[in-house]
Amino acid sequence: MLALCTIWQVKCLDVKRHQTLAVLNPFKAAEHDMMQDTDLAGPLVFCLAFGGSLMLCGKLQFGYIYGIGVVGCMAMYFLLNMMSLTGVSVGCVVSVLGYCLLPMVILSSSAVLLSLKGMIGIVLTVLAVVWCSFSSSKLFVSALSMENQQPLVAYPCGLVYGVFALLTVF
Amino acid sequence: MADRGQSWPTQQDESAIIDLGDVNDRDDGSDYETDMSRGPTDGSGKGSLEEDVRKRLTDNVTQMVWNAGTQQAKRAWSLYGNIDILRPYFNVEPHEVRTRLLQSFLPRMPSSEKQRAYRELYGPLMVVFTLIALLLFQMKAAEHKVEEGTLMGTAFGVCFTYWWGTAALMWFLSYVCNAHITSIQLLSLLGYGLAGHCVVILLGTLIHTSHDHLFFYLLWAVFGGLSTLKMVGVILSRTHGKSQRLILSCTIAAIHLLFLLYLHFAYHQIVEDLSRVLDSDPVVKQPEVVNNVRTVSKDRANKTH
C-alpha cells in the first residue's frame, strides 16, 4: 500500500515537472497526451504564488485572481468546446491555464524589485503575456489537434493573461 | 381476506345483501386501501368516498400534466438549449478573421447587389472581449472606482448589453422594415463594428491630450465613422423602401456613435480631470506662501521698531 502511494506521488510529481517544463520552454513540441492527467495542485500553487508575490508589492488581490481565473476558465471552456471536434473538459482547461500562469508569477516577483510602469516594465509585461499565451495555446492545440487554429486559441488566452498583467502593473 | 367484524355474522344471518352505507359505521378492521371506517357516522360515507375519488382524480391529472409538461420542456431544451447549434459559427480560419476585421473599416457604396454579411461569432466575440480588456485598462489607468460593483462586472455588463441589446433592437426594426438580415448576421456585423471602438479607446488611453478633445473627436470621426458606414452599407443593400432604409441606417449609426462617446466620457474623462487637478495643485505653491508670510512679519517688525 505504501509502495502504491509512493508510486502515485512520484507519478504526480513527474506530471507536474513535465508540465512545468513544457511551459518554461514554449518552443519545445508538446506531447499529445500530456494533458490527459489533469492536475489542479500545480495551478493552485501557481495562483497562490502569484497572489503572494503581489502581496509582497503591497496588493491584496487574491479575490481578483480567483474571479478572473474563474471567468477566464469558463470563457475558454466554452470557446474550445465550440471550436474543437472532440471537446475539452473543465479540468484540462483549468490545468493548462493554471500551469501557464508561471511567467506571470515571474513577472509579479520582478515587480517587487523594479517598477513595471516604465519602459522596461512594459517590455517585460508584454513578453510575459506573449509567453503565457504561446505556451497555453501550444498545449491546447496539441491536446485537441487544432494545429491550424493556434492563433485563434492564442488570442483569447492572451486576453486572459493580459487582465492578469493589469493586476500586476496597476 | 378481509377481516370481518362482529356485525357481519349478524348481517349474514339476516340478509345476503351488504349495505355499503353501514360499512362506515364501525371499524371492521379491514385492510382495504381506503379506510372507509373513518367517515362520519351519519350516512355521509358516500361523501367521503366521493372526496377521495375526486382527490385521486386530481392527483392523477396533476401528475399527467406535470409529466407532459416536463417532456415538452426537455424536448425544447434539447432542441434550442443545446449549445452545439452554435458550433458552425465558430468554424473559422485565422486568415478569414483577419480579412473580416480589416473589411469592417472599408465601407462599400450601396448598390443593387447585396453586400455580404457573415454568419460568424468567433471574431465578434473576440472583439467584444478585447473591448472589455481595453475598458479595464482604461479604468485601471484612471483609478476609476465603482460603487456597488466591480470593474470587471461593469465592463462585461456594458459591452455585452450593448452588443446583444443593439442586435435585438436592430432585429426587431429589421423585422418591421422587412430587411433581409438574420439575427446572427446582425450580431456578427455589430461585433466587427466594435473594432473601431477598440482602436479609439486604445489610442485615447495611450495618448493623453489635456487641453481639448480634438484628438478624440478626430478618431471618433475616422474610425467610428468608417465602421458605421460599413454597417449602414450592408443594411441598406438588404432593405427596400426609402423610409425603411432611413429608419434602420439612422438607428444603427446613432447608437453606434453615441456608444463610443459614452465610453469616452464615462471612463476616460476622469483621466483628463485628474491631470488638470494635479497640474494646478495648491500644495506646490506652499513655499511662496511661507516666503510671503516671512516678508510680512519682517515688515511689521521693522515698523514697530
Coordinates of C-alpha atoms in Angstrom, one line a residue:
Chain A
M1 CA 0.0 0.0 0.0
L2 CA 2.8 2.3 1.0
A3 CA 4.6 1.4 -2.2
L4 CA 1.5 2.2 -4.3
C5 CA 1.1 5.6 -2.6
T6 CA 4.8 6.3 -3.2
I7 CA 4.5 5.3 -6.9
W8 CA 1.4 7.5 -7.2
Q9 CA 3.1 10.5 -5.6
V10 CA 6.2 10.0 -7.8
K11 CA 3.9 9.9 -10.9
C12 CA 2.1 13.1 -9.8
L13 CA 5.4 14.9 -9.3
D14 CA 6.6 13.6 -12.6
V15 CA 3.5 15.0 -14.3
K16 CA 4.0 18.4 -12.6
R17 CA 7.6 18.5 -13.7
H18 CA 6.8 17.7 -17.3
Q19 CA 4.0 20.3 -17.5
T20 CA 6.1 23.0 -15.8
L21 CA 9.0 22.3 -18.2
A22 CA 6.6 22.5 -21.1
V23 CA 5.5 26.0 -20.0
L24 CA 9.1 27.1 -19.4
N25 CA 10.2 26.0 -22.8
P26 CA 7.4 27.2 -25.2
F27 CA 9.3 26.3 -28.3
K28 CA 9.5 22.6 -27.5
A29 CA 6.8 20.5 -29.1
A30 CA 4.2 19.3 -26.6
E31 CA 3.1 15.7 -26.4
H32 CA -0.4 14.9 -27.4
D33 CA -1.3 13.0 -24.2
M34 CA 0.5 15.4 -21.8
M35 CA -2.8 16.9 -20.7
Q36 CA -4.5 13.5 -20.2
D37 CA -3.6 13.7 -16.5
T38 CA -5.3 16.9 -15.4
D39 CA -3.7 18.2 -12.3
L40 CA -5.1 21.0 -10.2
A41 CA -2.5 21.1 -7.5
G42 CA 0.1 22.8 -9.7
P43 CA -2.2 25.5 -10.9
L44 CA -3.3 26.1 -7.3
V45 CA 0.3 26.5 -6.2
F46 CA 1.0 28.9 -9.0
C47 CA -2.1 31.0 -8.2
L48 CA -1.1 31.2 -4.6
A49 CA 2.4 32.1 -5.6
F50 CA 1.0 34.9 -7.9
G51 CA -1.1 36.2 -5.1
G52 CA 1.8 36.0 -2.6
S53 CA 4.2 37.9 -4.9
L54 CA 1.5 40.6 -5.4
M55 CA 1.1 40.8 -1.7
L56 CA 4.9 41.5 -1.4
C57 CA 4.2 44.5 -3.7
G58 CA 1.5 45.7 -1.3
K59 CA -1.5 44.5 -3.2
L60 CA -4.0 42.0 -1.8
Q61 CA -5.6 40.7 -4.9
F62 CA -6.5 37.1 -4.1
G63 CA -10.2 37.7 -4.7
Y64 CA -9.5 39.3 -8.1
I65 CA -7.2 36.4 -9.1
Y66 CA -9.9 33.9 -8.2
G67 CA -12.6 35.9 -10.0
I68 CA -10.6 36.5 -13.2
G69 CA -9.5 32.9 -13.1
V70 CA -13.0 31.5 -12.9
V71 CA -14.3 33.8 -15.6
G72 CA -11.4 33.2 -17.9
C73 CA -11.6 29.4 -17.5
M74 CA -15.3 29.4 -18.2
A75 CA -14.9 31.5 -21.3
M76 CA -12.0 29.3 -22.6
Y77 CA -14.0 26.2 -21.8
F78 CA -17.0 27.5 -23.9
L79 CA -14.8 28.7 -26.7
L80 CA -12.7 25.5 -27.0
N81 CA -15.8 23.3 -26.9
M82 CA -17.3 25.3 -29.8
M83 CA -14.1 25.2 -31.8
S84 CA -12.8 21.7 -31.3
L85 CA -14.3 18.5 -32.7
T86 CA -13.6 16.3 -29.6
G87 CA -14.5 18.8 -26.9
V88 CA -12.5 19.5 -23.7
S89 CA -13.0 19.0 -20.0
V90 CA -13.1 21.8 -17.4
G91 CA -10.2 20.2 -15.6
C92 CA -8.0 20.3 -18.7
V93 CA -8.7 24.0 -19.2
V94 CA -8.1 24.9 -15.6
S95 CA -4.9 22.8 -15.6
V96 CA -3.4 24.4 -18.8
L97 CA -4.3 27.9 -17.8
G98 CA -3.0 27.4 -14.3
Y99 CA 0.3 26.0 -15.3
C100 CA 0.8 28.7 -18.0
L101 CA 0.5 31.3 -15.2
L102 CA 4.1 30.7 -14.3
P103 CA 5.6 33.5 -16.4
M104 CA 3.1 35.9 -14.8
V105 CA 4.4 34.7 -11.4
I106 CA 7.9 35.5 -12.5
L107 CA 6.7 39.0 -13.7
S108 CA 5.0 39.8 -10.4
S109 CA 8.1 38.7 -8.5
S110 CA 10.2 41.1 -10.5
A111 CA 7.7 43.8 -9.7
V112 CA 8.9 43.6 -6.1
L113 CA 12.3 44.9 -7.3
L114 CA 11.5 47.2 -10.2
S115 CA 8.6 49.4 -11.3
L116 CA 6.6 48.0 -14.2
K117 CA 5.2 51.3 -15.3
G118 CA 8.5 52.3 -17.0
M119 CA 9.6 51.2 -20.5
I120 CA 11.4 48.1 -19.1
G121 CA 8.3 47.2 -17.2
I122 CA 6.1 47.5 -20.3
V123 CA 8.5 45.3 -22.3
L124 CA 8.6 42.7 -19.6
T125 CA 4.9 42.7 -19.2
V126 CA 4.3 42.3 -23.0
L127 CA 6.9 39.5 -23.0
A128 CA 5.2 37.7 -20.1
V129 CA 1.8 37.9 -21.7
V130 CA 3.1 36.6 -25.1
W131 CA 5.0 33.8 -23.3
C132 CA 1.9 32.7 -21.3
S133 CA -0.5 32.8 -24.3
F134 CA 2.0 31.0 -26.6
S135 CA 2.6 28.2 -24.0
S136 CA -1.1 27.7 -23.3
S137 CA -2.2 27.7 -27.0
K138 CA 0.6 25.2 -27.7
L139 CA -0.7 22.9 -25.0
F140 CA -4.4 23.3 -26.1
V141 CA -3.8 22.7 -29.8
S142 CA -1.6 19.6 -29.1
A143 CA -4.3 18.2 -26.8
L144 CA -7.2 19.0 -29.2
S145 CA -5.4 18.5 -32.6
M146 CA -6.1 22.1 -33.7
E147 CA -2.7 23.0 -35.2
N148 CA -4.0 25.3 -37.9
Q149 CA -6.0 27.3 -35.4
Q150 CA -3.3 28.1 -32.9
P151 CA -3.5 31.9 -33.4
L152 CA -7.3 31.7 -32.8
V153 CA -6.6 29.9 -29.5
A154 CA -3.7 32.1 -28.5
Y155 CA -5.6 35.4 -28.8
P156 CA -8.2 34.7 -26.1
C157 CA -5.5 33.2 -23.8
G158 CA -3.6 36.4 -24.4
L159 CA -6.6 38.5 -23.3
V160 CA -7.0 36.4 -20.0
Y161 CA -3.3 36.8 -19.2
G162 CA -3.4 40.5 -20.2
V163 CA -6.0 41.0 -17.5
F164 CA -3.7 39.3 -15.0
A165 CA -1.0 41.6 -16.2
L166 CA -3.2 44.6 -15.4
L167 CA -3.4 43.3 -11.8
T168 CA 0.3 43.1 -11.7
V169 CA 1.1 46.5 -13.2
F170 CA -1.7 48.7 -11.7
Chain B
M1 CA -59.1 -12.0 3.1
A2 CA -60.9 -9.2 4.7
D3 CA -61.3 -9.4 8.4
R4 CA -65.0 -9.4 9.3
G5 CA -66.2 -7.7 12.4
Q6 CA -68.8 -8.7 14.8
S7 CA -71.7 -7.4 12.7
W8 CA -71.0 -9.5 9.8
P9 CA -72.3 -12.7 11.1
T10 CA -75.4 -10.8 12.2
Q11 CA -75.8 -9.3 8.8
Q12 CA -75.2 -12.6 7.1
D13 CA -77.8 -14.2 9.2
E14 CA -80.4 -11.6 8.3
S15 CA -79.6 -10.8 4.6
A16 CA -77.2 -11.7 1.8
I17 CA -77.1 -8.0 0.7
I18 CA -74.4 -5.9 2.2
D19 CA -75.3 -2.3 2.6
L20 CA -72.2 -0.3 2.0
G21 CA -73.7 2.6 3.9
D22 CA -73.3 0.6 7.0
V23 CA -69.7 -0.3 6.5
N24 CA -68.5 3.1 7.7
D25 CA -70.5 2.8 10.8
R26 CA -68.0 0.6 12.6
D27 CA -64.4 -0.2 12.4
D28 CA -64.3 -3.7 10.9
G29 CA -60.6 -3.8 10.9
S30 CA -60.5 -4.5 7.1
D31 CA -57.2 -4.0 5.3
Y32 CA -58.7 -2.1 2.4
E33 CA -56.5 0.6 1.0
T34 CA -59.2 3.2 1.7
D35 CA -60.1 3.3 5.3
M36 CA -63.8 3.8 4.9
S37 CA -64.5 3.3 8.6
R38 CA -63.2 6.8 9.3
G39 CA -66.1 8.5 7.8
P40 CA -68.9 10.2 9.7
T41 CA -71.4 8.0 11.2
D42 CA -74.5 9.9 9.9
G43 CA -74.6 8.4 6.5
S44 CA -72.1 10.7 4.7
G45 CA -69.8 7.8 3.9
K46 CA -70.6 8.4 0.3
G47 CA -69.4 12.0 0.5
S48 CA -66.1 10.7 1.9
L49 CA -65.8 8.2 -0.9
E50 CA -66.5 10.9 -3.5
E51 CA -64.0 13.2 -2.0
D52 CA -61.4 10.5 -2.0
V53 CA -62.2 9.7 -5.7
R54 CA -62.0 13.4 -6.5
K55 CA -58.7 13.8 -4.7
R56 CA -57.3 10.7 -6.6
L57 CA -58.5 12.0 -9.9
T58 CA -57.0 15.4 -9.2
D59 CA -53.7 13.9 -8.2
N60 CA -53.6 11.7 -11.4
V61 CA -54.5 14.6 -13.7
T62 CA -51.8 16.8 -12.0
Q63 CA -49.3 14.0 -12.4
M64 CA -50.2 13.6 -16.1
V65 CA -50.0 17.3 -16.8
W66 CA -46.6 17.5 -14.9
N67 CA -45.2 14.6 -16.9
A68 CA -46.4 16.0 -20.2
G69 CA -45.0 19.5 -19.4
T70 CA -41.6 18.0 -18.3
Q71 CA -41.3 16.1 -21.5
Q72 CA -42.2 19.2 -23.6
A73 CA -39.6 21.2 -21.7
K74 CA -36.9 18.5 -22.1
R75 CA -37.7 18.3 -25.9
A76 CA -37.5 22.1 -26.2
W77 CA -34.2 22.2 -24.2
S78 CA -32.6 19.5 -26.3
L79 CA -33.7 21.4 -29.5
Y80 CA -32.9 25.0 -28.6
G81 CA -30.8 24.9 -25.4
N82 CA -28.1 22.7 -26.9
I83 CA -25.1 24.9 -27.4
D84 CA -23.9 22.6 -30.2
I85 CA -26.1 24.6 -32.5
L86 CA -23.6 27.4 -32.2
R87 CA -20.6 25.2 -33.4
P88 CA -20.9 26.2 -37.1
Y89 CA -20.5 29.9 -36.2
F90 CA -17.1 29.2 -34.6
N91 CA -15.7 27.3 -37.6
V92 CA -13.3 29.9 -39.0
E93 CA -9.7 30.1 -40.1
P94 CA -7.2 32.8 -38.9
H95 CA -6.9 34.5 -42.3
E96 CA -10.7 34.8 -42.5
V97 CA -10.9 36.6 -39.2
R98 CA -8.1 38.9 -40.2
T99 CA -9.8 39.7 -43.5
R100 CA -13.1 40.4 -41.9
L101 CA -11.6 42.7 -39.3
L102 CA -9.9 44.8 -42.0
Q103 CA -13.1 44.9 -44.1
S104 CA -15.0 46.2 -41.1
F105 CA -13.2 49.5 -41.8
L106 CA -13.7 49.5 -45.5
P107 CA -17.3 50.7 -46.4
R108 CA -18.7 49.9 -49.9
M109 CA -21.1 52.1 -51.8
P110 CA -24.6 50.5 -51.5
S111 CA -25.8 49.1 -54.8
S112 CA -28.4 46.8 -56.1
E113 CA -26.2 43.8 -55.2
K114 CA -26.5 42.5 -51.6
Q115 CA -23.4 43.1 -49.5
R116 CA -22.1 40.0 -47.7
A117 CA -23.0 39.7 -44.0
Y118 CA -21.0 36.9 -42.4
R119 CA -22.6 34.4 -40.0
E120 CA -19.8 34.1 -37.6
L121 CA -19.4 34.6 -33.9
Y122 CA -15.7 33.9 -33.1
G123 CA -14.5 37.2 -34.5
P124 CA -17.2 39.4 -32.9
L125 CA -16.8 37.6 -29.6
M126 CA -13.1 38.3 -29.6
V127 CA -13.7 42.0 -30.4
V128 CA -16.1 42.3 -27.5
F129 CA -13.6 40.7 -25.1
T130 CA -10.9 43.0 -26.4
L131 CA -13.1 46.0 -25.7
I132 CA -13.7 44.7 -22.2
A133 CA -10.0 44.3 -21.6
L134 CA -9.4 47.8 -23.0
L135 CA -12.1 49.3 -20.8
L136 CA -10.4 47.6 -17.8
F137 CA -7.1 49.1 -18.8
Q138 CA -8.7 52.5 -19.1
M139 CA -10.4 52.2 -15.8
K140 CA -7.3 51.0 -14.0
A141 CA -5.2 53.8 -15.6
A142 CA -7.8 56.3 -14.4
E143 CA -8.1 54.7 -11.0
H144 CA -11.8 54.6 -11.6
K145 CA -13.8 53.4 -8.6
V146 CA -17.1 51.5 -9.0
E147 CA -19.6 51.7 -6.2
E148 CA -21.7 48.6 -5.6
G149 CA -19.8 46.5 -8.1
T150 CA -16.6 45.6 -9.7
L151 CA -14.6 46.9 -12.7
M152 CA -14.9 43.5 -14.4
G153 CA -18.6 43.3 -13.9
T154 CA -19.1 46.9 -15.2
A155 CA -17.0 46.2 -18.3
F156 CA -18.8 42.9 -19.0
G157 CA -22.2 44.4 -18.4
V158 CA -21.6 47.5 -20.6
C159 CA -20.1 45.6 -23.6
F160 CA -22.4 42.6 -23.7
T161 CA -25.5 44.7 -23.0
Y162 CA -24.6 47.0 -26.0
W163 CA -23.8 44.0 -28.3
W164 CA -26.9 41.9 -27.6
G165 CA -29.2 44.8 -26.8
T166 CA -28.5 46.7 -30.0
A167 CA -28.7 43.4 -32.0
A168 CA -32.1 42.7 -30.5
L169 CA -33.3 46.2 -31.3
M170 CA -32.0 46.1 -34.9
W171 CA -33.5 42.7 -35.4
F172 CA -36.9 44.0 -34.3
L173 CA -36.6 47.0 -36.6
S174 CA -35.4 44.8 -39.4
Y175 CA -38.4 42.6 -39.0
V176 CA -40.7 45.7 -39.0
C177 CA -39.0 47.2 -42.0
N178 CA -38.7 43.9 -43.8
A179 CA -34.9 43.8 -44.2
H180 CA -33.3 40.6 -45.3
I181 CA -30.9 40.1 -42.5
T182 CA -30.8 37.5 -39.7
S183 CA -30.1 37.8 -36.0
I184 CA -26.7 36.0 -36.3
Q185 CA -25.7 38.4 -39.2
L186 CA -26.6 41.4 -37.0
L187 CA -24.6 40.0 -34.1
S188 CA -21.6 39.5 -36.4
L189 CA -22.0 42.9 -38.1
L190 CA -22.2 44.8 -34.8
G191 CA -19.4 42.7 -33.2
Y192 CA -17.0 43.5 -36.0
G193 CA -18.2 47.1 -35.9
L194 CA -16.8 47.4 -32.4
A195 CA -13.3 47.0 -33.7
G196 CA -13.4 50.8 -34.5
H197 CA -14.3 51.4 -30.8
C198 CA -11.3 49.3 -29.7
V199 CA -8.9 51.3 -31.8
V200 CA -10.3 54.6 -30.5
I201 CA -10.2 53.5 -26.8
L202 CA -6.7 52.2 -27.1
L203 CA -5.3 55.3 -28.8
G204 CA -7.2 57.6 -26.5
T205 CA -5.9 55.8 -23.4
L206 CA -2.3 55.7 -24.6
I207 CA -2.2 59.3 -25.8
H208 CA -3.5 61.9 -23.4
T209 CA -4.4 65.4 -24.6
S210 CA -5.1 67.5 -21.5
H211 CA -6.4 70.6 -23.2
D212 CA -9.2 69.6 -25.6
H213 CA -10.9 66.6 -27.1
L214 CA -9.9 67.4 -30.7
F215 CA -7.8 64.3 -31.0
F216 CA -10.6 62.1 -29.6
Y217 CA -13.2 63.6 -31.9
L218 CA -10.8 63.1 -34.9
L219 CA -10.5 59.4 -34.0
W220 CA -14.2 59.2 -33.4
A221 CA -15.0 60.6 -36.8
V222 CA -12.4 58.5 -38.7
F223 CA -12.6 55.0 -37.1
G224 CA -16.1 55.3 -35.7
G225 CA -17.4 56.8 -38.9
L226 CA -15.8 54.1 -41.1
S227 CA -17.2 51.2 -39.2
T228 CA -20.6 52.9 -39.0
L229 CA -20.6 53.4 -42.8
K230 CA -19.7 49.8 -43.3
M231 CA -22.6 48.6 -41.3
V232 CA -25.0 51.1 -42.8
G233 CA -23.9 50.0 -46.3
V234 CA -24.6 46.3 -45.5
I235 CA -28.1 47.1 -44.1
L236 CA -29.0 49.4 -46.9
S237 CA -28.2 46.8 -49.5
R238 CA -30.6 44.4 -47.8
T239 CA -33.5 46.8 -47.3
H240 CA -36.1 48.1 -49.8
G241 CA -38.0 51.3 -49.4
K242 CA -36.7 54.8 -48.6
S243 CA -38.3 55.3 -45.2
Q244 CA -37.3 51.8 -44.0
R245 CA -33.7 52.4 -45.1
L246 CA -33.7 55.7 -43.3
I247 CA -35.1 54.3 -40.1
L248 CA -32.5 51.4 -40.0
S249 CA -29.5 53.4 -41.0
C250 CA -30.2 56.3 -38.7
T251 CA -30.8 54.0 -35.7
I252 CA -27.7 52.0 -36.1
A253 CA -25.5 55.0 -36.8
A254 CA -26.8 56.9 -33.8
I255 CA -26.4 54.0 -31.4
H256 CA -23.0 53.0 -32.6
L257 CA -21.5 56.5 -32.5
L258 CA -23.2 57.6 -29.2
F259 CA -21.9 54.4 -27.5
L260 CA -18.3 55.5 -28.3
L261 CA -19.0 58.9 -26.9
Y262 CA -20.4 57.3 -23.8
L263 CA -17.3 55.0 -23.4
H264 CA -15.0 58.1 -23.6
F265 CA -16.9 60.4 -21.3
A266 CA -17.8 57.8 -18.8
Y267 CA -14.4 56.3 -18.2
H268 CA -11.7 58.3 -19.9
Q269 CA -12.7 61.8 -19.0
I270 CA -11.6 61.1 -15.4
V271 CA -8.0 60.8 -16.6
E272 CA -8.2 64.4 -18.0
D273 CA -9.8 65.8 -14.9
L274 CA -7.1 64.1 -12.7
S275 CA -4.3 65.5 -14.9
R276 CA -5.8 69.0 -14.7
V277 CA -6.2 68.8 -10.9
L278 CA -2.7 67.5 -10.4
D279 CA -1.2 70.3 -12.6
S280 CA -2.9 73.0 -10.5
D281 CA -2.2 71.5 -7.1
P282 CA -2.1 74.3 -4.4
V283 CA 0.4 72.3 -2.3
V284 CA 3.1 73.1 -4.8
K285 CA 2.6 76.8 -4.1
Q286 CA 3.2 76.5 -0.4
P287 CA 6.9 77.7 -0.3
E288 CA 5.8 81.0 -1.9
V289 CA 3.1 81.4 0.8
V290 CA 5.7 80.8 3.5
N291 CA 8.0 83.4 2.0
N292 CA 5.2 85.9 1.8
V293 CA 4.4 85.4 5.5
R294 CA 8.1 85.9 6.4
T295 CA 8.2 89.1 4.4
V296 CA 5.1 90.5 6.0
S297 CA 6.3 89.6 9.6
K298 CA 9.7 91.3 8.8
D299 CA 7.9 94.4 7.6
R300 CA 5.8 94.5 10.8
A301 CA 8.8 94.0 13.0
N302 CA 10.6 96.9 11.2
K303 CA 7.5 99.2 11.6
T304 CA 7.2 98.6 15.3
H305 CA 10.9 99.4 15.8

